[in-house]
Structures are given as C-alpha cells and as structure tokens.
Coordinates of C-alpha atoms in Angstrom, one line a residue:
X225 CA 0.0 0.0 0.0
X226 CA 1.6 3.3 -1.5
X227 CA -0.3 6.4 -0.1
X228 CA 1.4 8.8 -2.9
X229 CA -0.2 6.3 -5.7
X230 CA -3.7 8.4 -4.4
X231 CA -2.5 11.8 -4.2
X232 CA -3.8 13.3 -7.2
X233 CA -7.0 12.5 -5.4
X234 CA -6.5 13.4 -2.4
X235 CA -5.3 16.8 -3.5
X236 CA -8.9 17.5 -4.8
X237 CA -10.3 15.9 -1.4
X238 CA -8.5 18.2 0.6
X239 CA -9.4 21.2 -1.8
X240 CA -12.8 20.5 -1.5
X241 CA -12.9 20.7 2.4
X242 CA -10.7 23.5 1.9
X243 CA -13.4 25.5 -0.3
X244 CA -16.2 24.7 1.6
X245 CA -14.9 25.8 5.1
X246 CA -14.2 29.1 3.1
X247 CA -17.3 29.2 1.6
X248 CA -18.8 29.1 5.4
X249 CA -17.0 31.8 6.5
X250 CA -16.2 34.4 4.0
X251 CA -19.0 37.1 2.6
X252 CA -20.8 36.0 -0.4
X253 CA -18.9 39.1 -2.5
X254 CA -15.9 37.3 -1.7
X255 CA -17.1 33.5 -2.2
X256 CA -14.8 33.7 -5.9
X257 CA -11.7 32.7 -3.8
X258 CA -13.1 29.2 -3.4
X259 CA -12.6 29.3 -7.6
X260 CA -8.8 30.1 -6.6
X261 CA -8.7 27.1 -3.6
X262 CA -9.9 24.9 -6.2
X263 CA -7.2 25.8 -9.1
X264 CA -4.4 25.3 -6.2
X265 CA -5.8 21.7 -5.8
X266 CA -6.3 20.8 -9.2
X267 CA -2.6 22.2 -10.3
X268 CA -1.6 19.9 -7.4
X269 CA -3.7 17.1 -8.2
X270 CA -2.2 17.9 -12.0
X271 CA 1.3 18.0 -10.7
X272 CA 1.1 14.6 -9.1
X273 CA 0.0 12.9 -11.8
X274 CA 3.1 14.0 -14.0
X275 CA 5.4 12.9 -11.6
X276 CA 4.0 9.6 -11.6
X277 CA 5.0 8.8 -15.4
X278 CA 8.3 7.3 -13.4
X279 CA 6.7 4.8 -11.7
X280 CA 6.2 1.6 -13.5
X281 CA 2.4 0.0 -13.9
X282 CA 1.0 -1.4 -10.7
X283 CA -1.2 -2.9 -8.4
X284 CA -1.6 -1.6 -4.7
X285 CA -4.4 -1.1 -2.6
X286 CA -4.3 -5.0 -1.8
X287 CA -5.0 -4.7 -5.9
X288 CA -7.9 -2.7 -5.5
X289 CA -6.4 0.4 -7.7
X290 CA -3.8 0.4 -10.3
X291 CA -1.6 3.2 -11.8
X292 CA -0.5 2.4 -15.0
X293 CA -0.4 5.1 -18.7
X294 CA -4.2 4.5 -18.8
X295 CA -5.3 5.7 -15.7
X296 CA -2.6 8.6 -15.1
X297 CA -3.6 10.0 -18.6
X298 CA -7.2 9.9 -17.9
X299 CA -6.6 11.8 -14.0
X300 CA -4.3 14.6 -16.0
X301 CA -7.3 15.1 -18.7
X302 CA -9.6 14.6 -15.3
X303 CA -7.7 17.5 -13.6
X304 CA -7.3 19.5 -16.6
X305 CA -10.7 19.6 -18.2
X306 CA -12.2 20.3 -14.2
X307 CA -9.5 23.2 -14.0
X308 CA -11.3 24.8 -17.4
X309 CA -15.1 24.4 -15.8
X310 CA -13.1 26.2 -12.6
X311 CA -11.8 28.9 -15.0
X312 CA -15.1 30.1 -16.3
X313 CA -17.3 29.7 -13.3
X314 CA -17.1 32.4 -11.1
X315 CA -18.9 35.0 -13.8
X316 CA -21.7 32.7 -14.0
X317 CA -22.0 31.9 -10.2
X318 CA -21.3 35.4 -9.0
X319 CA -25.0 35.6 -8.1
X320 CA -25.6 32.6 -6.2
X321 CA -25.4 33.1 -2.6
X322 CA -23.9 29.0 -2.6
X323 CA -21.1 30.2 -4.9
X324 CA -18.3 28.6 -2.9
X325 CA -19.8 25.5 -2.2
X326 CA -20.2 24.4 -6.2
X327 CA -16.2 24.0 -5.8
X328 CA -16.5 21.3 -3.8
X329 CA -19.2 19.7 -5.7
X330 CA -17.2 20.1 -8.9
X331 CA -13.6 18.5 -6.8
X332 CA -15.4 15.7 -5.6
X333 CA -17.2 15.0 -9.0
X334 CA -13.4 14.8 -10.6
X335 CA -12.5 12.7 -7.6
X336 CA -14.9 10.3 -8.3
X337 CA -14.0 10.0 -12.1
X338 CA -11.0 9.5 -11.4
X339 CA -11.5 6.8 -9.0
X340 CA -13.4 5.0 -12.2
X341 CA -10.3 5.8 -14.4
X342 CA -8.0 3.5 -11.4
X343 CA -10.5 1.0 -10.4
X344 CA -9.0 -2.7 -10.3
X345 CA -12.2 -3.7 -8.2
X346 CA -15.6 -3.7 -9.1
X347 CA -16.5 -2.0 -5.6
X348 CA -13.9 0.2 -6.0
X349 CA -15.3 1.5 -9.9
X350 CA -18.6 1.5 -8.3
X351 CA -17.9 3.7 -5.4
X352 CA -16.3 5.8 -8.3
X353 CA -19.4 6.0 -10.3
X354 CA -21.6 6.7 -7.6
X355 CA -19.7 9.8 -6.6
X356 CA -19.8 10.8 -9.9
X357 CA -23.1 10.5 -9.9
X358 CA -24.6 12.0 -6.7
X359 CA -22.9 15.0 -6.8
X360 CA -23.7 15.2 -10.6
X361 CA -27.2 15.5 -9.9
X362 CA -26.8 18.3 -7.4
X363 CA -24.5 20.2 -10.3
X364 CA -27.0 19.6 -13.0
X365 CA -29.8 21.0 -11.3
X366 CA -28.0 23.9 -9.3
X367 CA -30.3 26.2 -10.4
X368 CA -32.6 25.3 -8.3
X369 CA -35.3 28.2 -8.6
X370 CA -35.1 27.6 -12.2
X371 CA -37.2 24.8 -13.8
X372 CA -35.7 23.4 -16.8
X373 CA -32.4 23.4 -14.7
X374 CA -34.3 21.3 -11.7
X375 CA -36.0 19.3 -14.7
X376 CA -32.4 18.2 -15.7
X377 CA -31.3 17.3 -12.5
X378 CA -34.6 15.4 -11.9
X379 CA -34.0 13.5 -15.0
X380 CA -30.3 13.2 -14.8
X381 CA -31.1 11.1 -11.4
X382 CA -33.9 8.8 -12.1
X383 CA -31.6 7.2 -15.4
X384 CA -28.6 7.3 -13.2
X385 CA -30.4 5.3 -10.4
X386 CA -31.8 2.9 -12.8
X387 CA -28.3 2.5 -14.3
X388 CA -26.4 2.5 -10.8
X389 CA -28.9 -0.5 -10.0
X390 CA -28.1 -2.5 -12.6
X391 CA -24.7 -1.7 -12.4
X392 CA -25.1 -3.1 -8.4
X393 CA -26.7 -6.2 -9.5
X394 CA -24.1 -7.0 -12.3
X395 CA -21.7 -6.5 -9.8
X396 CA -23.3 -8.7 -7.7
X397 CA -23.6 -11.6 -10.1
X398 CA -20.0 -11.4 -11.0
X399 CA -18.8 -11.6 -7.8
X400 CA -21.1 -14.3 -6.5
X401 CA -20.1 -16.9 -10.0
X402 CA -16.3 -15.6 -9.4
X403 CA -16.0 -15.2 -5.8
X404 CA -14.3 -11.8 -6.0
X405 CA -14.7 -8.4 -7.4
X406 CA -10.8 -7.6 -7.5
X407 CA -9.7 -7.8 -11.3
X408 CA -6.5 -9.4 -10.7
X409 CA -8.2 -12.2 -8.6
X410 CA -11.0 -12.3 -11.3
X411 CA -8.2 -12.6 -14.2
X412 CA -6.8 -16.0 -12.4
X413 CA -10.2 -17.3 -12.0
X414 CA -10.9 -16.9 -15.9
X415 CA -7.6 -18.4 -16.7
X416 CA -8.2 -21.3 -14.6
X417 CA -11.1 -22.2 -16.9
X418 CA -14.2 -20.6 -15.0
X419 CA -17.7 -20.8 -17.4
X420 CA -18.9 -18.5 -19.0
X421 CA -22.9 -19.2 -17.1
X422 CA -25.6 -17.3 -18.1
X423 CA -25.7 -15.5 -14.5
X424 CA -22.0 -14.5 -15.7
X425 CA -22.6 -13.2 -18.6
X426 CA -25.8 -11.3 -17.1
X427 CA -23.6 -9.6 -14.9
X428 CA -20.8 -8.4 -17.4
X429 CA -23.9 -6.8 -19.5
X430 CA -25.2 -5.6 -16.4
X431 CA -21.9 -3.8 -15.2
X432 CA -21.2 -2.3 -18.9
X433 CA -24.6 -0.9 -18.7
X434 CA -24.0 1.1 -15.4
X435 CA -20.6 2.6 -17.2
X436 CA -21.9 3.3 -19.9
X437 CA -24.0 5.5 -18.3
X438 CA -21.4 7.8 -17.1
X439 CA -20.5 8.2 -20.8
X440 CA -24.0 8.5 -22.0
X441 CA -24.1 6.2 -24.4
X442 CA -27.2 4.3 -25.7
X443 CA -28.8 3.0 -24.2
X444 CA -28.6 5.2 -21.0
X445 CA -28.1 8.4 -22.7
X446 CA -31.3 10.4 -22.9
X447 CA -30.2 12.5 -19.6
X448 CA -27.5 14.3 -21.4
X449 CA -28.9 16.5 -24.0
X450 CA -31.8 17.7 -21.1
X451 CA -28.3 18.5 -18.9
X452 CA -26.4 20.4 -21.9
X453 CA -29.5 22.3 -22.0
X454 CA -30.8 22.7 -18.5
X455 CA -27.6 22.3 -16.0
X456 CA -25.7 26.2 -15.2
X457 CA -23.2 26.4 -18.7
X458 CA -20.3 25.3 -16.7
X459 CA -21.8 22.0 -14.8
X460 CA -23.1 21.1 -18.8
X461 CA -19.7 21.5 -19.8
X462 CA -18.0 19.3 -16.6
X463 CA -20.4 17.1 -17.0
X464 CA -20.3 15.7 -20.4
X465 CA -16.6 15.9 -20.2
X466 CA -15.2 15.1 -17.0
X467 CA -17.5 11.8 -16.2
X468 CA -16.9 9.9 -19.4
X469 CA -13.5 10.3 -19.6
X470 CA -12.9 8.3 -16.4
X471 CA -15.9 6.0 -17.4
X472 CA -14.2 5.2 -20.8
X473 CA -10.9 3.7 -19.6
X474 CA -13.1 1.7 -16.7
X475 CA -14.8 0.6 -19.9
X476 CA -11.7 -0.6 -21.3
X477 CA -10.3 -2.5 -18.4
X478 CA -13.5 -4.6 -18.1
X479 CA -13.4 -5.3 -21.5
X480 CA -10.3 -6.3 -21.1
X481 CA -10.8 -8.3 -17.8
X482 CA -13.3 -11.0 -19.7
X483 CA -11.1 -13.1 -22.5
X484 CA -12.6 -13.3 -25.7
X485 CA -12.7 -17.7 -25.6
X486 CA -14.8 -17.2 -22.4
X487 CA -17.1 -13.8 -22.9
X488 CA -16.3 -11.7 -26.0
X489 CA -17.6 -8.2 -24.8
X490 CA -16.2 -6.6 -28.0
X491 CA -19.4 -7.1 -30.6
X492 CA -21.6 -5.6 -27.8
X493 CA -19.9 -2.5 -27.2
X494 CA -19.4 -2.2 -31.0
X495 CA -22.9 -2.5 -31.3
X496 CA -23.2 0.1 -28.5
X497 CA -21.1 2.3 -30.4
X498 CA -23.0 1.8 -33.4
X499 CA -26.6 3.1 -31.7
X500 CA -24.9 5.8 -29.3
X501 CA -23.3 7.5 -32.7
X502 CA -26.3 7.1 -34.9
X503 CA -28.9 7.9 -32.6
X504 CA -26.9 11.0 -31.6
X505 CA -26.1 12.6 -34.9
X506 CA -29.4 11.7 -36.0
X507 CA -31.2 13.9 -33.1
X508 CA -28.7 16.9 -33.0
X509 CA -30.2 17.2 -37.0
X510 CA -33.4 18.3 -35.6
X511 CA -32.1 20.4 -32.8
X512 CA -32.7 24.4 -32.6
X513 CA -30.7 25.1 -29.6
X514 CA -27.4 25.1 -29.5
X515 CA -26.8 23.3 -26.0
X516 CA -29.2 20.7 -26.6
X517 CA -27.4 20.0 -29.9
X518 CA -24.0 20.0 -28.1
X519 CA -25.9 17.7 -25.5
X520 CA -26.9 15.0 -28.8
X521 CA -23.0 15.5 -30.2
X522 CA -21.9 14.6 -26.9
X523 CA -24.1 10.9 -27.2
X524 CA -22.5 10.5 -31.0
X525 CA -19.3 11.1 -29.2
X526 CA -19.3 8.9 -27.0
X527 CA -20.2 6.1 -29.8
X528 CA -16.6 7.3 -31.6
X529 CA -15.3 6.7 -27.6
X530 CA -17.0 3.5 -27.7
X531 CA -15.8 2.1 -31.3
X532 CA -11.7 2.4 -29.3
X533 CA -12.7 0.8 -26.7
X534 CA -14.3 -2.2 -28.8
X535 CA -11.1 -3.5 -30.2
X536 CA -9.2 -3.3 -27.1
X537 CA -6.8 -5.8 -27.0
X538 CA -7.3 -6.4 -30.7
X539 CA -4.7 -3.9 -31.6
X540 CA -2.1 -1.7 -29.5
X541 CA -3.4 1.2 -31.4
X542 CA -6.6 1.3 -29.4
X543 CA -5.8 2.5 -26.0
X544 CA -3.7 5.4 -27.6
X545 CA -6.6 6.1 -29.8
X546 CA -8.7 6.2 -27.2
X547 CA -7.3 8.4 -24.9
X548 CA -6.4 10.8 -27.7
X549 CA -9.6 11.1 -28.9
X550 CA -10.9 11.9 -25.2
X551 CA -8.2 14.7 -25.3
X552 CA -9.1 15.9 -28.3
X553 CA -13.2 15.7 -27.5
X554 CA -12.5 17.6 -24.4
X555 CA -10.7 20.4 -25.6
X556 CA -13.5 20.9 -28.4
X557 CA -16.3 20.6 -26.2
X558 CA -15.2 22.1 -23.2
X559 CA -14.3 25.6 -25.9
X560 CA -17.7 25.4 -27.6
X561 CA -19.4 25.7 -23.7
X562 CA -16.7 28.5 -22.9
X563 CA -18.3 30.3 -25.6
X564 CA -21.8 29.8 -24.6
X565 CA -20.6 30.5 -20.9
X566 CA -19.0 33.8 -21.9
X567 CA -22.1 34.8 -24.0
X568 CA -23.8 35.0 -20.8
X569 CA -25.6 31.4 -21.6
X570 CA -27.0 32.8 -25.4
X571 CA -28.3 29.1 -26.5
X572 CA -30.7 29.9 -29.3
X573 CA -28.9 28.9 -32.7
X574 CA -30.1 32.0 -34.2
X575 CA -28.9 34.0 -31.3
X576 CA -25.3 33.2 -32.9
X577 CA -25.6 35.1 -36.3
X578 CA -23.4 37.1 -37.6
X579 CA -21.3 36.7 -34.4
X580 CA -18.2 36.9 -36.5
X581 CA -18.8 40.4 -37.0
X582 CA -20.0 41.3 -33.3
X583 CA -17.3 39.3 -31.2
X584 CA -15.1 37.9 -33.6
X585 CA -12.4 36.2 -31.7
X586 CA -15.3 34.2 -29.5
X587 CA -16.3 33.3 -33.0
X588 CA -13.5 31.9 -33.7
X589 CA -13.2 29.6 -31.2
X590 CA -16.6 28.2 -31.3
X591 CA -16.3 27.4 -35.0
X592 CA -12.9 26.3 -34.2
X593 CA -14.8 24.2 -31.2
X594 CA -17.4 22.5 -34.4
X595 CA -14.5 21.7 -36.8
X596 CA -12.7 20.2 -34.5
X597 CA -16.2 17.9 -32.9
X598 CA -16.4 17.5 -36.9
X599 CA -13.1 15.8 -37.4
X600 CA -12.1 18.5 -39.9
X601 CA -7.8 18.5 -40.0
X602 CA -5.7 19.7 -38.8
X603 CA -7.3 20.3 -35.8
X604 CA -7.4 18.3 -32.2
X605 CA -10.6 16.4 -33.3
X606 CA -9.3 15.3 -36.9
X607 CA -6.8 13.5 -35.4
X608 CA -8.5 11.8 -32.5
X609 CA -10.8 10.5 -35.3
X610 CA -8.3 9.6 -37.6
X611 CA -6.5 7.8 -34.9
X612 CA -10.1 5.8 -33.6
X613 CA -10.6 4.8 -36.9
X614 CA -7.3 3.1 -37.8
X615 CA -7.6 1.3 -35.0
X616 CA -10.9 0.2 -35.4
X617 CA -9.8 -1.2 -39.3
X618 CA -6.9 -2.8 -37.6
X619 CA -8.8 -4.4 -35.0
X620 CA -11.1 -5.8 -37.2
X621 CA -14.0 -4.2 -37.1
X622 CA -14.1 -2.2 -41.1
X623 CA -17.4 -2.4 -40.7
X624 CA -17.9 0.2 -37.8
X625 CA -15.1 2.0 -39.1
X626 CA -17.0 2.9 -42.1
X627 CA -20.0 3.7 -40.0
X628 CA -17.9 6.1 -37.9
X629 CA -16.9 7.8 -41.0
X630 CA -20.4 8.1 -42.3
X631 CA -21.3 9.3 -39.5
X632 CA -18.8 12.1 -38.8
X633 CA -19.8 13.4 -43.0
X634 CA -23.4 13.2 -41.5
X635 CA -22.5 15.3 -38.3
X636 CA -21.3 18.3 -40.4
X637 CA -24.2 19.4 -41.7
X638 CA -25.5 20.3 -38.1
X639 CA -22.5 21.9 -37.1
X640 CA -22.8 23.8 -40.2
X641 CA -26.2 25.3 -39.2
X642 CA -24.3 27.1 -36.1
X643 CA -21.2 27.8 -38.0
X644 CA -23.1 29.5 -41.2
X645 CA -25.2 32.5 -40.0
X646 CA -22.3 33.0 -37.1
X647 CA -19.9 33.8 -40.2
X648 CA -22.3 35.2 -42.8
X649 CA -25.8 36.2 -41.2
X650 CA -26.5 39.9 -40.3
X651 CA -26.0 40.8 -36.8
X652 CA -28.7 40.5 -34.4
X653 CA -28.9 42.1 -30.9
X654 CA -26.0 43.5 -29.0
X655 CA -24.0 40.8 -27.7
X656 CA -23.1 41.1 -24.1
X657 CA -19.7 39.3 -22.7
X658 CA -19.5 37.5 -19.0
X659 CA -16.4 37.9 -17.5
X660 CA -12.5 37.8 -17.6
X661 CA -12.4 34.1 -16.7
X662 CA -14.8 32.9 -19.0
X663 CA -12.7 34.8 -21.6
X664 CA -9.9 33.2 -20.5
X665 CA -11.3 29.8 -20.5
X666 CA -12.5 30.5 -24.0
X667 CA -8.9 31.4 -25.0
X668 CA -7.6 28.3 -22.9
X669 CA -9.4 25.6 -24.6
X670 CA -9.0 26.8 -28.3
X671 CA -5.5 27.1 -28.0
X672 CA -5.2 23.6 -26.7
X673 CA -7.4 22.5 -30.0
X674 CA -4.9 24.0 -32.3
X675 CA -2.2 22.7 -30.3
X676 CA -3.2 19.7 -30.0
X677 CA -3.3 19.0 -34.0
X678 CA 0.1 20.8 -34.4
X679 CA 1.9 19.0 -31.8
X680 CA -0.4 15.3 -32.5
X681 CA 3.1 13.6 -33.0
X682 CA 4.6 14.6 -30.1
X683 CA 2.0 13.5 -27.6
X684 CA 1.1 10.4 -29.7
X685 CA 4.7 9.2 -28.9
X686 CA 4.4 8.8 -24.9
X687 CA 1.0 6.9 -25.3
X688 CA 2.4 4.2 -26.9
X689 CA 4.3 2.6 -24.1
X690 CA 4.1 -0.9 -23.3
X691 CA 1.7 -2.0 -20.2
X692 CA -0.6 1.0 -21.2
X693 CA -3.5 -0.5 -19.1
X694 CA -3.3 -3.6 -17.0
X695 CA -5.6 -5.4 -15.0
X696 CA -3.0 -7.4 -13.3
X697 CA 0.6 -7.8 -12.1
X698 CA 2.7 -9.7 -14.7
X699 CA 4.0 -13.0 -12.8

C-alpha cells in the first residue's frame, strides 16, 4: 500500500474541504476565492499525476487500484478539463449566494471519475461511479429556482439510479459466479477455466450498462442532452466531459478483464457504439438550440469513444486512440461551452448570427470548437478521429469503421447550421460578454485545439508505451 499512488485524489479531497470551510466563512462578495482554492488543488492534483509517469504499472491497494499510462492520462485530462469548468465559473455563479460550495461539488465529482479511471475492483469502480453520480445530480440541477435546470437534474437522477442499480446487480452476479470483485483475482479465475454461465454473462452486460451511463451512451443516454440544456453552462460542460473520460478507460479494463474464448464483450460494445453514434447525430439534426445540440454531439461522441474501446486488446493502437480522442473531444467541447458560458448562456442557434462580425475572436473559437467535434484537419478532433478509426480497421472491425466515418460526414451538416449564419448572417442584438475568466477559459481551450493538431506527433509518442493498461501484475 503506497499512499502517494492516491494523491492526485487526495489533493482534490483536501481542496474540497478546503473551499467549503471558506465558503462558510467568508461574505458572499468574496465566495470567488473558493474558484482560486480549487485551481491550487487541481494544479496539485495535475502536478502529481506528472510525476507519476516514473513509476512503473501497478497494483496496490491489496489490488484494488492500479496506476498504469491509462489511468494517469485519464486523471491529468480529469484534472485538466475540471481546471477549465473552474476557470469560467465564477462570472456565471457570482449571483448565487452557494457560490463557494459548487467548488466542492465540482472537486469531488473529478475525484470520483478518477476513482473510475484507477478502479482494479468492481466495488472500487462502483464507489467511483456513484460519486460521480450523486454530486452530478446536485450540479445539474443547481439552479434550483429555475425549472428546466431542476427538470435536468430530476431526470439526470432517475436514469442514473436505474443505471447504478443495474450496475449493483451486475456487480453482484460477478462476484457471486467468481468469488471476487478484484480484477487481478477475477483474471486468475478466468484463466483457470471458470464458465462462462448465463448469470455471468448477465452480470458483465449488467456492469457495462451502469458505465456506460457515465459516458452517455445508448442506451442510457437520454439525460444528457436535457443537462447540456438545463444544467448552469459550466456543470453542462464538466459534466459531459469530465465523467466519461474516467468512465471510458473503466470501460476498457472490463473489456479487457473478460477473454474473448470465455465472454467476447467486443461485438456488444461495438454494437453500442454503433446506436450511441447514430442515434446521436441523427437527433442533434433536428435540434434548434445550441446546448441541446452539443448535449446530442456529446451521445454520438461517445459512440466514436465506444468504437476504441471495442477492439481493445485487438490492436495496441486502441488505448492510444482512445485516450487521444478523449483529449481531443475535451478540448473541443469544453471551448464550444466556454463560448456559450461567456455569452452570458446565449443558447438559441439563431442568437449566434453574424457573431463573426460582433465578437469575432469568440467566433472563432466556437467554429474552431465545431471543426474540430467535426473531425475537420488539422485540428485536435481530426486526429482523434483519424486515430479511432485506424484502429478500429486494424482491429477488425471495417465495418464500424465505415459507420464512424459516415457518421462524422453526416454530423457536419448540423454543425454547419451554427457555423453558417455566425460567419455570414447579419448581426442581431448586441452581444453582451460574461467575464474575464470565461474569456480566458474560452482562450484556454482553443489554443489547446490547435495545439493539440500541431503538436499530435509529439503526444502520440508517450502513449504508446508498453503495459498502457493492465488489469493485473505480470508473474
């Protein structure tokens, strides 16, 4: 047992305390410096996780939590995208007199995607997910005096506690046909010839059902376009970030947990990622406002998250793929709610014309923002694409390949809706800016767009190292 293999967490733990005994005794003018408590934990949380690229992939815990490239990219992209929510909140909050205390919510929310991201025990992903999840509710509908924020938050929890159920039960089922919920102990009992029952293979459906909740995929997904359109701007933008990047590597390492001669997960979640990217492109066609459109490009990109995470283990491109893509998805959709944020929560598609001309730099980064969701080069997005899809052909699965591709031509025509009249419509009504940090966040995020399709090589590099996700200790 290592106590420094958990500090990135329990930097955000501490910070969270931190900002809400602040937030109980400073004024509310002055409840903004829980925003700055808050960035000191996340840059330490941040911090930690760099200096744990030395260490080599492990168990400890008793084997309950692993650190290995997986996990410790997913925790920086954790720490980083929360940092961005941080960044742009205080503007949008200034009027709430529980300002200070949506810090903590938003630290602990991190904390418990990350737990998902390191989970080597069922318990342990499903205390994650349930963290995640309660104080995800209270973020969605923190607005509580207004209606369609409460009618998110409502929503939000009655599919996560049908999803968290089942996730329960499939936990339960696994554990009672394999006698443990650790992975490492599970491994050995599938490689001493274990059965693939029907009560076993219940409980793996089961348990991919509850995580693929937190990603909103099909065919949990229906709470995320009502939160991208009722939640305050900056929970919407945590929380169809933050949660499925930490969902999407647990994902992976149950996939990988099962061997494909026993229980073949693979065709499942393909066929997962099939629906989740159909079904979302296909709504955001009909959409009219621009958060609930994010909210439907956020389910069809969680189906490109899903198509990685299928041929796991098929190829040594997927993990790489996936975790660039998640980088790259961030970045995009974390700017395009930057904008909204800064616009003072403008979410009418038609509110955006002729933008360019009005605010043209904020303009900028929200097309910026749709190319890159688009998988237009070279942008951030283009090459998380590019990157998903190779490894899908290379793992075998063409077929959804293909798919993936038709669906990314299919998603540019509702991006184009936003992105024409903001360039060439007239201007409408004057158009009224947030604050400085929302600004900043705005600038934040696109930069790290561009930079992440200039500089692609240069991260691509580190994530393929050997042992990128393990589920046990070799020997």
């Amino acid at each position: 047992m290592a106590i420094g293999d958990v500090v990135p967490e329990i930097a955000l733990v501490v910070a969270a305390v931190a900002a809400l005994l602040l937030a109980s005794f400073v004024t509310h003018e002055r409840q903004g410096w829980c925003a700055l408590v808050a960035l000191i934990g996340l840059g330490a949380s941040f911090f930690a996780c760099v200096l744990q690229f030395t260490d080599a992939p492990k168990l400890s815990f008793s084997g309950a939590w692993v650190l290995d490239g997986a996990a410790i990219w997913a925790r920086l992209l954790i720490a980083g995208g929360t940092a961005l929510v941080v960044t742009m909140t205080p503007g949008w909050m200034r009027s709430d007199r529980r300002h200070g205390e949506y810090y903590a919510l938003l630290l602990l929310s991190a904390a418990g995607a990350m737990l998902m991201a390191g989970a080597a025990d069922l318990l342990e992903l499903s205390v994650g997910v349930l963290l995640s999840s309660i104080t995800g509710y209270t973020l969605a509908a923190y607005h509580r005096a207004w209606s369609i924020s409460v009618e998110a938050g409502v929503k939000y929890f009655l599919i996560g506690a049908f999803a968290n159920t089942l996730l329960m039960i499939g936990v339960t089922l696994i554990f009672g046909m394999l006698g443990s919920t650790r992975y490492d102990a599970i491994a050995v009992r599938m490689s001493e010839g274990a059965s693939a029952s029907p009560l076993l293979v219940i409980g793996a459906g089961l348990t991919i059902l509850g995580i693929a909740f937190k990603m909103g995929a099909v065919p949990v997904h229906s709470w995320m376009p009502d939160v991208a359109e009722g939640a305050p701007a900056p929970s919407a933008a945590f929380l169809t970030v933050v949660p499925k990047i930490g969902a999407a590597v647990a994902l992976a390492r149950v996939v990988m947990l099962f061997p494909v001669d026993l229980i073949d997960l693979r065709p499942l979640i393909a066929v997962l990622a099939a629906l989740t990217m159909t079904l979302g492109n296909l709504a955001a066609l009909w959409q009219s406002d621009l958060r609930r459109l994010l909210g439907w490009s956020s389910v069809s990109q969680s189906g490109y998250a899903l198509v990685a995470v299928a041929v796991i283990g098929r190829t040594s491109g997927a993990l790489p793929a996936l975790i660039f893509f998640l980088l790259g998805y961030a970045a995009a959709n974390l700017t395009a709610f930057a904008v909204v944020t800064h616009l003072r929560g403008r979410t009418r598609i038609e509110d955006y014309a002729g933008l360019w001309r009005q605010r043209p730099w904020v303009a900028f980064a929200l097309i910026l923002a749709l190319f890159s969701l688009v998988g237009i080069p070279p942008l951030g997005g283009f090459v998380g694409k590019l990157t998903v899809f190779l490894a899908a052909i290379d793992g075998g699965y063409g077929w959804l390949a293909a798919l993936a591709v038709a669906n990314t031509v299919a998603s540019l025509f509702y991006y184009l809706r936003v992105i024409g009249p903001a360039y060439f419509a007239a201007p409408g009504s004057d158009v009224w800016t947030l604050s400085r940090g929302s600004g900043v966040a705005v600038l934040l995020a696109s930069a790290l767009i561009i930079a992440l399709g200039v500089g692609a090589a240069l991260l691509l590099s580190p994530l393929q190292g050997h042992d990128f996700l393990i589920i046990a200790e070799a020997g």
